[in-house]
Amino acid sequence: MSIGFLRQALNALQKQSRRRTSHRVNQWFKWLSPGISIKRWLLISVGGVLLASLGLAIWVRLTPIFWAIELIKDFLGTITNIVPYYISGPLVLLCGLLLLLWGQTRTVGSITKVLRPEGDEELIDVLLAHRRLYRGPKIVTIGGGTGLSTLLRGLKVYSANITAIVTVADDGGSSGRLRREIGVLPPGDIRNCLAALADEEKLLTELFQYRFKAGDGLTGHSFGNLFLTALSDITGDLERAIAASSKVLAIRGQVLPATLSDVRLWAELSDGRRIEGESNITAAGGHIVKIGCTPAHPPALPAVIKAIKEADYIIMGPGSLFTSVIPNLLVPEIADAIAASQAPRIYVCNIMTQPGETQDYTVADHIRAIDAACGKPLFNAVLVHKKSPTPRALVRYAQQNSHPVFLDREEVTMLGRRIVLANVMHEDETGCVRHNPQRLAKVLWRWYSGAHQGK
């Protein structure tokens, strides 16, 4: 019994040893992958050693080199007389390769220990992931609120060349207070996007999202909002403040405000009322027939237009239709740049209708609202969630006069949009429905790959 157990344990150890050896060999072969920029520098280093040796030999008129070569030749001759060349040659070669492998392994191990002290990932895997992400397509996302940050959280694993264009029309909550009291552009949506794109900086991200629960004047404010506000004052504007914050959070991509103008939304309702202010529009509870902003034609940030023109892929939404997505498109230069783009363009439709904005809206109604606000079609496909939420979620949302957005296929087709149907929803234990970041990003990436190959 004990002998059998020992044999099993020995076999298990042998298998584990073979797996480790195989893994280590695979890791070493990864260093030879194209694009890592390792092989070229090794060759250059070898060339440098050879040139330095040649220069030294010329400088000392070859005398020490000559005698060193003679000494080595005599030594090797003696060795081959004792041990045949067909044994000594391979043996010396093997020793040299083992020393080289040992030295390089310890070198890479020391570098890895410094750069990745937590040891949770191989350095070569980090380099390969870095190369893949920074060679990814240039993706532009447009929106605001929690919808855009949800999208970015999933999308950042496919490309690091992401530009998030964020609305600055928010006037509620912490952002609204800072806007009214200090006169800065609302930082809330921008903060959420920066945190979503942060490259695994967990503590800093949590700090950026931390919301004060006590303190005279601090209650309700997030640290990130206060940080961006202070940094805007120090650097001179919000764009520079975002750039500095991006370095602190080590984000993948960039976050840009749609405009640096102090934009205020207004909406005309079907009952004749004119409502001003982003938070007031939703609270009014009417049917929106027209949306606009003051000033009427805010100038776009130049970096935003540049990003759109260079984009390989443009994504609008998800998020509140009239207070997160459309406000960005009320900047005429942004709408014109998107319309002129030849990149694949897709709109991510919301899963549920939103009281005060899109009650009773179908997918086609969402599309018509965007077309009407911009005066032109801006996207060629719409992503719609496929399955209905659970009965528990339906009951919860029905109590708030919210229902699943109905897909009216014929109407959408008549509007010239391609329909992308997929399961991209996450429903938590309370019945709250949201887009799942990973599923959403995967579907969008798959559609982009198909559209890109079809060009």
mmCIF file of N, CA, C and O in Angstrom, residues 4 103 115 126 145 166 207 232 235 239 259 270 275 358-359 375:
data_model
loop_
_atom_site.group_PDB
_atom_site.id
_atom_site.type_symbol
_atom_site.label_atom_id
_atom_site.label_comp_id
_atom_site.label_asym_id
_atom_site.label_seq_id
_atom_site.Cartn_x
_atom_site.Cartn_y
_atom_site.Cartn_z
ATOM 1 N N GLY A 4 2.848 1.597 -3.290
ATOM 2 C CA GLY A 4 1.996 2.123 -4.357
ATOM 3 C C GLY A 4 1.793 3.627 -4.218
ATOM 4 O O GLY A 4 1.815 4.366 -5.206
ATOM 5 N N GLY A 103 22.821 32.215 -17.096
ATOM 6 C CA GLY A 103 23.055 33.654 -16.945
ATOM 7 C C GLY A 103 21.863 34.484 -17.397
ATOM 8 O O GLY A 103 21.442 35.427 -16.711
ATOM 9 N N LEU A 115 10.596 44.743 -11.664
ATOM 10 C CA LEU A 115 9.458 45.333 -12.367
ATOM 11 C C LEU A 115 8.129 44.741 -11.936
ATOM 12 O O LEU A 115 7.110 45.419 -11.974
ATOM 13 N N VAL A 126 3.657 40.189 -19.833
ATOM 14 C CA VAL A 126 3.327 41.614 -19.733
ATOM 15 C C VAL A 126 3.755 42.343 -21.014
ATOM 16 O O VAL A 126 3.015 43.166 -21.560
ATOM 17 N N GLY A 145 -22.044 59.255 -18.227
ATOM 18 C CA GLY A 145 -22.722 58.478 -17.200
ATOM 19 C C GLY A 145 -22.049 57.151 -16.930
ATOM 20 O O GLY A 145 -20.897 56.917 -17.291
ATOM 21 N N VAL A 166 -16.402 62.574 -23.579
ATOM 22 C CA VAL A 166 -17.353 62.597 -22.473
ATOM 23 C C VAL A 166 -18.109 63.925 -22.443
ATOM 24 O O VAL A 166 -17.528 64.994 -22.635
ATOM 25 N N LEU A 207 -9.349 55.188 -4.403
ATOM 26 C CA LEU A 207 -9.195 56.530 -3.846
ATOM 27 C C LEU A 207 -9.894 57.558 -4.731
ATOM 28 O O LEU A 207 -10.584 58.461 -4.246
ATOM 29 N N SER A 232 -7.552 71.274 -12.187
ATOM 30 C CA SER A 232 -7.970 72.193 -13.254
ATOM 31 C C SER A 232 -7.521 73.618 -12.951
ATOM 32 O O SER A 232 -7.084 74.360 -13.836
ATOM 33 N N THR A 235 -3.513 73.610 -13.290
ATOM 34 C CA THR A 235 -2.984 73.480 -14.650
ATOM 35 C C THR A 235 -3.576 74.490 -15.631
ATOM 36 O O THR A 235 -2.999 74.720 -16.689
ATOM 37 N N GLU A 239 -8.679 69.957 -19.569
ATOM 38 C CA GLU A 239 -7.946 69.050 -20.444
ATOM 39 C C GLU A 239 -6.589 68.679 -19.855
ATOM 40 O O GLU A 239 -6.199 67.508 -19.830
ATOM 41 N N THR A 259 -16.213 69.401 -25.095
ATOM 42 C CA THR A 259 -15.940 70.822 -25.268
ATOM 43 C C THR A 259 -15.487 71.402 -23.939
ATOM 44 O O THR A 259 -15.770 70.828 -22.876
ATOM 45 N N SER A 270 -43.439 67.845 -25.150
ATOM 46 C CA SER A 270 -44.644 67.798 -25.987
ATOM 47 C C SER A 270 -45.777 68.636 -25.423
ATOM 48 O O SER A 270 -46.684 69.044 -26.166
ATOM 49 N N ILE A 275 -37.579 73.063 -20.549
ATOM 50 C CA ILE A 275 -36.850 72.744 -19.326
ATOM 51 C C ILE A 275 -35.363 72.980 -19.549
ATOM 52 O O ILE A 275 -34.805 72.554 -20.558
ATOM 53 N N THR A 358 -36.932 58.446 -22.188
ATOM 54 C CA THR A 358 -37.259 57.556 -23.307
ATOM 55 C C THR A 358 -38.395 56.591 -22.979
ATOM 56 O O THR A 358 -38.405 55.473 -23.471
ATOM 57 N N GLN A 359 -39.340 57.001 -22.149
ATOM 58 C CA GLN A 359 -40.448 56.111 -21.843
ATOM 59 C C GLN A 359 -41.207 55.760 -23.126
ATOM 60 O O GLN A 359 -41.478 56.616 -23.959
ATOM 61 N N GLY A 375 -29.273 66.105 -37.288
ATOM 62 C CA GLY A 375 -29.643 66.466 -38.649
ATOM 63 C C GLY A 375 -29.070 65.562 -39.708
ATOM 64 O O GLY A 375 -29.141 65.866 -40.902
#
